[in-house]
PDB file of C-alpha atoms and ligand atoms in Angstrom:
ATOM      1  CA  MET A   4      82.745  90.102  96.023  1.00  0.00           C
ATOM      2  CA  ILE A   5      86.093  88.474  96.798  1.00  0.00           C
ATOM      3  CA  LYS A   6      88.508  88.524  93.841  1.00  0.00           C
ATOM      4  CA  VAL A   7      90.107  85.097  94.078  1.00  0.00           C
ATOM      5  CA  ALA A   8      92.988  85.933  91.704  1.00  0.00           C
ATOM      6  CA  GLU A   9      93.989  88.869  93.935  1.00  0.00           C
ATOM      7  CA  PHE A  10      93.558  86.764  97.056  1.00  0.00           C
ATOM      8  CA  ALA A  11      95.961  84.288  95.406  1.00  0.00           C
ATOM      9  CA  HIS A  12      98.685  86.959  95.411  1.00  0.00           C
ATOM     10  CA  GLN A  13      98.136  87.716  99.100  1.00  0.00           C
ATOM     11  CA  LEU A  14      98.334  84.032  99.970  1.00  0.00           C
ATOM     12  CA  ILE A  15     101.613  83.635  98.065  1.00  0.00           C
ATOM     13  CA  LEU A  16     103.060  86.644  99.926  1.00  0.00           C
ATOM     14  CA  LEU A  17     102.320  84.977 103.274  1.00  0.00           C
ATOM     15  CA  SER A  18     104.984  82.383 102.399  1.00  0.00           C
ATOM     16  CA  LEU A  19     107.352  84.071  99.937  1.00  0.00           C
ATOM     17  CA  SER A  20     108.895  87.527 100.076  1.00  0.00           C
ATOM     18  CA  HIS A  21     111.245  86.956  97.130  1.00  0.00           C
ATOM     19  CA  ALA A  22     111.997  84.288  94.556  1.00  0.00           C
ATOM     20  CA  THR A  23     114.608  83.486  91.947  1.00  0.00           C
ATOM     21  CA  LEU A  24     112.348  82.162  89.197  1.00  0.00           C
ATOM     22  CA  GLY A  25     108.606  82.711  88.777  1.00  0.00           C
ATOM     23  CA  VAL A  26     106.504  81.237  85.994  1.00  0.00           C
ATOM     24  CA  ASP A  27     103.160  82.522  84.775  1.00  0.00           C
ATOM     25  CA  MET A  28     101.544  79.499  83.148  1.00  0.00           C
ATOM     26  CA  THR A  29      98.573  81.527  81.780  1.00  0.00           C
ATOM     27  CA  VAL A  30      99.705  85.081  81.073  1.00  0.00           C
ATOM     28  CA  GLY A  31      96.359  86.572  79.895  1.00  0.00           C
ATOM     29  CA  ARG A  32      96.284  90.341  80.496  1.00  0.00           C
ATOM     30  CA  GLY A  33      99.459  90.174  82.571  1.00  0.00           C
ATOM     31  CA  ASN A  34      98.225  90.959  86.077  1.00  0.00           C
ATOM     32  CA  ASP A  35      99.796  87.806  87.485  1.00  0.00           C
ATOM     33  CA  THR A  36     102.947  88.316  85.379  1.00  0.00           C
ATOM     34  CA  LEU A  37     103.319  91.824  86.798  1.00  0.00           C
ATOM     35  CA  PHE A  38     102.858  90.490  90.339  1.00  0.00           C
ATOM     36  CA  LEU A  39     105.513  87.828  89.705  1.00  0.00           C
ATOM     37  CA  SER A  40     107.913  90.333  88.172  1.00  0.00           C
ATOM     38  CA  LEU A  41     107.904  92.274  91.454  1.00  0.00           C
ATOM     39  CA  LEU A  42     108.454  89.109  93.497  1.00  0.00           C
ATOM     40  CA  ALA A  43     110.974  87.147  91.429  1.00  0.00           C
ATOM     41  CA  LYS A  44     114.373  87.951  89.969  1.00  0.00           C
ATOM     42  CA  ARG A  45     113.325  86.407  86.645  1.00  0.00           C
ATOM     43  CA  VAL A  46     109.905  85.513  85.234  1.00  0.00           C
ATOM     44  CA  VAL A  47     108.890  83.304  82.329  1.00  0.00           C
ATOM     45  CA  GLY A  48     105.337  83.501  80.981  1.00  0.00           C
ATOM     46  CA  PHE A  49     103.291  81.369  78.582  1.00  0.00           C
ATOM     47  CA  ASP A  50     100.128  82.032  76.635  1.00  0.00           C
ATOM     48  CA  ILE A  51      98.767  80.578  73.402  1.00  0.00           C
ATOM     49  CA  GLN A  52      97.175  83.863  72.262  1.00  0.00           C
ATOM     50  CA  GLU A  53      99.078  86.713  70.598  1.00  0.00           C
ATOM     51  CA  GLU A  54      96.563  89.178  72.047  1.00  0.00           C
ATOM     52  CA  ALA A  55      97.513  88.088  75.575  1.00  0.00           C
ATOM     53  CA  ILE A  56     101.254  88.372  74.936  1.00  0.00           C
ATOM     54  CA  ALA A  57     100.845  91.815  73.324  1.00  0.00           C
ATOM     55  CA  SER A  58      98.714  93.294  76.096  1.00  0.00           C
ATOM     56  CA  THR A  59     101.033  91.872  78.757  1.00  0.00           C
ATOM     57  CA  LYS A  60     104.112  93.319  77.028  1.00  0.00           C
ATOM     58  CA  LYS A  61     102.389  96.711  77.113  1.00  0.00           C
ATOM     59  CA  LEU A  62     101.483  96.406  80.805  1.00  0.00           C
ATOM     60  CA  LEU A  63     105.021  95.373  81.732  1.00  0.00           C
ATOM     61  CA  ALA A  64     106.529  98.223  79.721  1.00  0.00           C
ATOM     62  CA  GLU A  65     104.221 100.709  81.486  1.00  0.00           C
ATOM     63  CA  HIS A  66     105.611  99.435  84.797  1.00  0.00           C
ATOM     64  CA  GLY A  67     109.220  99.360  83.636  1.00  0.00           C
ATOM     65  CA  CYS A  68     109.576  95.606  84.161  1.00  0.00           C
ATOM     66  CA  THR A  69     112.589  94.163  82.389  1.00  0.00           C
ATOM     67  CA  ASN A  70     112.905  90.757  84.047  1.00  0.00           C
ATOM     68  CA  VAL A  71     110.146  88.935  82.114  1.00  0.00           C
ATOM     69  CA  GLU A  72     110.478  86.562  79.149  1.00  0.00           C
ATOM     70  CA  LEU A  73     107.150  85.919  77.390  1.00  0.00           C
ATOM     71  CA  HIS A  74     106.488  82.943  75.107  1.00  0.00           C
ATOM     72  CA  LEU A  75     103.661  82.500  72.657  1.00  0.00           C
ATOM     73  CA  ALA A  76     103.511  78.840  73.565  1.00  0.00           C
ATOM     74  CA  ASP A  77     101.430  76.209  75.280  1.00  0.00           C
ATOM     75  CA  HIS A  78     102.356  75.725  78.928  1.00  0.00           C
ATOM     76  CA  THR A  79     102.922  72.030  78.200  1.00  0.00           C
ATOM     77  CA  GLN A  80     106.140  73.245  76.539  1.00  0.00           C
ATOM     78  CA  LEU A  81     107.502  74.305  79.936  1.00  0.00           C
ATOM     79  CA  ASP A  82     110.376  71.819  79.759  1.00  0.00           C
ATOM     80  CA  SER A  83     111.540  73.265  76.413  1.00  0.00           C
ATOM     81  CA  TYR A  84     111.821  76.802  77.781  1.00  0.00           C
ATOM     82  CA  VAL A  85     112.602  76.467  81.491  1.00  0.00           C
ATOM     83  CA  HIS A  86     115.575  74.408  82.602  1.00  0.00           C
ATOM     84  CA  GLU A  87     115.977  75.690  86.159  1.00  0.00           C
ATOM     85  CA  ASP A  88     114.044  75.013  89.356  1.00  0.00           C
ATOM     86  CA  VAL A  89     110.890  77.092  89.825  1.00  0.00           C
ATOM     87  CA  ASP A  90     110.090  78.919  93.085  1.00  0.00           C
ATOM     88  CA  VAL A  91     106.600  80.142  92.288  1.00  0.00           C
ATOM     89  CA  ALA A  92     104.117  79.531  89.480  1.00  0.00           C
ATOM     90  CA  ILE A  93     100.639  80.881  88.827  1.00  0.00           C
ATOM     91  CA  TYR A  94      97.760  79.447  86.823  1.00  0.00           C
ATOM     92  CA  ASN A  95      94.675  81.543  86.327  1.00  0.00           C
ATOM     93  CA  LEU A  96      92.557  79.097  84.345  1.00  0.00           C
ATOM     94  CA  GLY A  97      89.796  79.868  81.860  1.00  0.00           C
ATOM     95  CA  TYR A  98      89.670  82.398  79.024  1.00  0.00           C
ATOM     96  CA  LEU A  99      91.333  85.731  78.283  1.00  0.00           C
ATOM     97  CA  PRO A 100      89.411  88.530  80.048  1.00  0.00           C
ATOM     98  CA  SER A 101      87.649  90.650  77.357  1.00  0.00           C
ATOM     99  CA  GLY A 102      88.887  88.145  74.772  1.00  0.00           C
ATOM    100  CA  SER A 103      87.473  85.180  72.911  1.00  0.00           C
ATOM    101  CA  LYS A 104      85.552  82.803  75.171  1.00  0.00           C
ATOM    102  CA  SER A 105      86.158  79.987  72.714  1.00  0.00           C
ATOM    103  CA  ILE A 106      89.842  79.668  73.704  1.00  0.00           C
ATOM    104  CA  MET A 107      90.297  78.505  77.243  1.00  0.00           C
ATOM    105  CA  THR A 108      92.542  76.255  79.287  1.00  0.00           C
ATOM    106  CA  GLN A 109      91.812  72.554  78.880  1.00  0.00           C
ATOM    107  CA  THR A 110      91.902  69.747  81.425  1.00  0.00           C
ATOM    108  CA  GLY A 111      94.474  67.614  79.558  1.00  0.00           C
ATOM    109  CA  SER A 112      97.073  70.320  78.996  1.00  0.00           C
ATOM    110  CA  THR A 113      96.591  71.883  82.423  1.00  0.00           C
ATOM    111  CA  ILE A 114      97.213  68.551  84.161  1.00  0.00           C
ATOM    112  CA  ALA A 115     100.091  67.660  81.798  1.00  0.00           C
ATOM    113  CA  SER A 116     101.830  70.965  82.539  1.00  0.00           C
ATOM    114  CA  LEU A 117     101.335  70.560  86.301  1.00  0.00           C
ATOM    115  CA  THR A 118     102.944  67.130  86.025  1.00  0.00           C
ATOM    116  CA  GLN A 119     106.002  68.729  84.357  1.00  0.00           C
ATOM    117  CA  LEU A 120     106.123  71.609  86.799  1.00  0.00           C
ATOM    118  CA  LEU A 121     105.873  69.909  90.197  1.00  0.00           C
ATOM    119  CA  PRO A 122     109.116  67.883  90.066  1.00  0.00           C
ATOM    120  CA  ARG A 123     111.098  71.074  89.384  1.00  0.00           C
ATOM    121  CA  LEU A 124     109.406  73.137  92.101  1.00  0.00           C
ATOM    122  CA  THR A 125     111.873  74.055  94.852  1.00  0.00           C
ATOM    123  CA  VAL A 126     111.171  72.896  98.398  1.00  0.00           C
ATOM    124  CA  GLY A 127     109.149  75.761  99.896  1.00  0.00           C
ATOM    125  CA  GLY A 128     108.000  76.685  96.389  1.00  0.00           C
ATOM    126  CA  ILE A 129     104.390  77.447  95.519  1.00  0.00           C
ATOM    127  CA  VAL A 130     101.991  76.761  92.674  1.00  0.00           C
ATOM    128  CA  SER A 131      98.819  78.834  92.783  1.00  0.00           C
ATOM    129  CA  ILE A 132      95.830  77.773  90.660  1.00  0.00           C
ATOM    130  CA  THR A 133      92.611  79.760  90.324  1.00  0.00           C
ATOM    131  CA  CYS A 134      89.839  77.473  89.003  1.00  0.00           C
ATOM    132  CA  TYR A 135      86.516  78.460  87.431  1.00  0.00           C
ATOM    133  CA  PRO A 136      83.817  75.801  87.884  1.00  0.00           C
ATOM    134  CA  LYS A 137      81.273  78.048  86.154  1.00  0.00           C
ATOM    135  CA  HIS A 138      83.303  78.257  82.910  1.00  0.00           C
ATOM    136  CA  ASN A 139      84.910  74.831  82.846  1.00  0.00           C
ATOM    137  CA  PRO A 140      83.449  72.518  85.512  1.00  0.00           C
ATOM    138  CA  GLU A 141      85.264  69.472  84.160  1.00  0.00           C
ATOM    139  CA  GLU A 142      88.681  71.152  84.386  1.00  0.00           C
ATOM    140  CA  ALA A 143      88.017  72.601  87.852  1.00  0.00           C
ATOM    141  CA  ALA A 144      86.956  69.170  89.163  1.00  0.00           C
ATOM    142  CA  ALA A 145      89.919  67.411  87.524  1.00  0.00           C
ATOM    143  CA  VAL A 146      92.486  69.878  88.899  1.00  0.00           C
ATOM    144  CA  LEU A 147      90.972  69.584  92.385  1.00  0.00           C
ATOM    145  CA  ARG A 148      91.090  65.762  92.159  1.00  0.00           C
ATOM    146  CA  TYR A 149      94.703  65.917  90.928  1.00  0.00           C
ATOM    147  CA  CYS A 150      95.665  68.101  93.909  1.00  0.00           C
ATOM    148  CA  GLN A 151      93.815  65.890  96.386  1.00  0.00           C
ATOM    149  CA  ARG A 152      95.903  62.934  95.175  1.00  0.00           C
ATOM    150  CA  LEU A 153      99.306  64.632  95.412  1.00  0.00           C
ATOM    151  CA  HIS A 154     101.856  62.812  97.576  1.00  0.00           C
ATOM    152  CA  GLY A 155     101.174  64.044 101.140  1.00  0.00           C
ATOM    153  CA  PRO A 156     104.763  63.853 102.477  1.00  0.00           C
ATOM    154  CA  SER A 157     105.954  66.065  99.566  1.00  0.00           C
ATOM    155  CA  PHE A 158     103.104  68.554  99.121  1.00  0.00           C
ATOM    156  CA  ASP A 159     100.565  70.546 101.131  1.00  0.00           C
ATOM    157  CA  VAL A 160      97.561  71.822  99.210  1.00  0.00           C
ATOM    158  CA  ILE A 161      95.279  74.560 100.510  1.00  0.00           C
ATOM    159  CA  LYS A 162      91.856  75.067  98.964  1.00  0.00           C
ATOM    160  CA  CYS A 163      90.108  78.428  99.419  1.00  0.00           C
ATOM    161  CA  SER A 164      86.508  78.667  98.297  1.00  0.00           C
ATOM    162  CA  VAL A 165      83.492  80.910  98.792  1.00  0.00           C
ATOM    163  CA  VAL A 166      81.214  78.396 100.515  1.00  0.00           C
ATOM    164  CA  ASN A 167      77.907  80.195  99.974  1.00  0.00           C
ATOM    165  CA  LYS A 168      78.278  80.511  96.181  1.00  0.00           C
ATOM    166  CA  GLU A 169      78.247  77.125  94.496  1.00  0.00           C
ATOM    167  CA  LEU A 170      79.969  77.981  91.211  1.00  0.00           C
ATOM    168  CA  ALA A 171      82.298  80.711  92.484  1.00  0.00           C
ATOM    169  CA  PRO A 172      85.974  80.501  91.468  1.00  0.00           C
ATOM    170  CA  PHE A 173      88.176  78.698  93.964  1.00  0.00           C
ATOM    171  CA  LEU A 174      91.881  78.738  94.693  1.00  0.00           C
ATOM    172  CA  LEU A 175      94.275  75.839  95.122  1.00  0.00           C
ATOM    173  CA  GLN A 176      97.712  76.590  96.502  1.00  0.00           C
ATOM    174  CA  ILE A 177     100.268  73.789  96.340  1.00  0.00           C
ATOM    175  CA  THR A 178     103.396  74.063  98.519  1.00  0.00           C
ATOM    176  CA  LYS A 179     106.269  71.631  98.106  1.00  0.00           C
ATOM    177  CA  ILE A 180     107.261  70.682 101.641  1.00  0.00           C
ATOM    178  CA  ALA A 181     109.885  67.997 100.897  1.00  0.00           C
ATOM    179  CA  PRO A 182     111.719  66.579  97.885  1.00  0.00           C
ATOM    180  CA  LEU A 183     109.857  63.937  95.881  1.00  0.00           C
ATOM    181  CA  THR A 184     110.757  60.408  96.980  1.00  0.00           C
TER     182      THR A 184
HETATM  183  C1  LIG B  28      92.057  83.715  82.811  1.00  0.00           C
HETATM  184  S1  LIG B  28      93.296  84.065  81.612  1.00  0.00           S
HETATM  185  C2  LIG B  28      94.693  84.444  82.583  1.00  0.00           C
HETATM  186  C3  LIG B  28      94.585  85.749  83.321  1.00  0.00           C
HETATM  187  C4  LIG B  28      95.924  86.361  83.585  1.00  0.00           C
HETATM  188  N1  LIG B  28      96.808  85.566  84.381  1.00  0.00           N
HETATM  189  C5  LIG B  28      95.863  87.808  84.018  1.00  0.00           C
HETATM  190  O1  LIG B  28      96.502  88.160  85.032  1.00  0.00           O
HETATM  191  O2  LIG B  28      95.214  88.596  83.340  1.00  0.00           O
HETATM  192  C6  LIG B  28      93.698  82.485  80.956  1.00  0.00           C
HETATM  193  C7  LIG B  28      94.721  82.535  79.839  1.00  0.00           C
HETATM  194  O3  LIG B  28      95.198  81.215  79.611  1.00  0.00           O
HETATM  195  C8  LIG B  28      95.559  81.121  78.271  1.00  0.00           C
HETATM  196  N2  LIG B  28      95.698  79.700  77.894  1.00  0.00           N
HETATM  197  C9  LIG B  28      94.740  78.821  77.552  1.00  0.00           C
HETATM  198  N3  LIG B  28      95.265  77.616  77.311  1.00  0.00           N
HETATM  199  C10 LIG B  28      96.612  77.741  77.499  1.00  0.00           C
HETATM  200  C11 LIG B  28      97.714  76.841  77.376  1.00  0.00           C
HETATM  201  N4  LIG B  28      97.528  75.565  77.047  1.00  0.00           N
HETATM  202  N5  LIG B  28      98.958  77.317  77.614  1.00  0.00           N
HETATM  203  C12 LIG B  28      99.151  78.621  77.964  1.00  0.00           C
HETATM  204  N6  LIG B  28      98.145  79.520  78.079  1.00  0.00           N
HETATM  205  C13 LIG B  28      96.891  79.076  77.866  1.00  0.00           C
HETATM  206  C14 LIG B  28      94.445  81.849  77.549  1.00  0.00           C
HETATM  207  O4  LIG B  28      94.842  82.237  76.252  1.00  0.00           O
HETATM  208  C15 LIG B  28      94.177  83.020  78.499  1.00  0.00           C
HETATM  209  O5  LIG B  28      94.860  84.174  78.092  1.00  0.00           O
END
């Protein structure tokens, strides 16, 4: 079975070998944060659950990562915490693995945070979004629609999906190809 979240890392590495600022919009257990901490000079991460922040701190400490700033905060607060341009950002939507299934990303805040993030993405920068139609079909459909409507001259969006499994997770990778006009 293809692990879409791991595939997301490989796809990012096809375009970026280093970055100044990476943002993990959904920290969870920290696998994406760890990946970003190896790619970017500085990483900022957001999660609304203390359990996620605690387990990610532990993972980062085990790997000796010292370039990550974690915030127990909603990713819609991006503008309050990040004032620089962003080179790479990762969303892994849904709920905390081995955590409560009652707390998961929501369509409104996911789209609102994307709308804050995209203007400050550098040209050549990437936003990777793993979507879970099985867990939150409404959010997955809304994020896909949002990406399909992004301004073509400024963004390319790749969609990777497992075509023989209807509700399998899918990946959207947004690349900023030109400044917003
Ligand atoms: C699928 S997990 C992320 C997996 C993670 N990136 C990893 O590598 O383990 C989704 C996470 O998003 C978090 N989340 C949900 N809504 C959020 C929001 N509005 N802002 C930030 N994090 C949110 C959840 O608490 C959960 O930990």
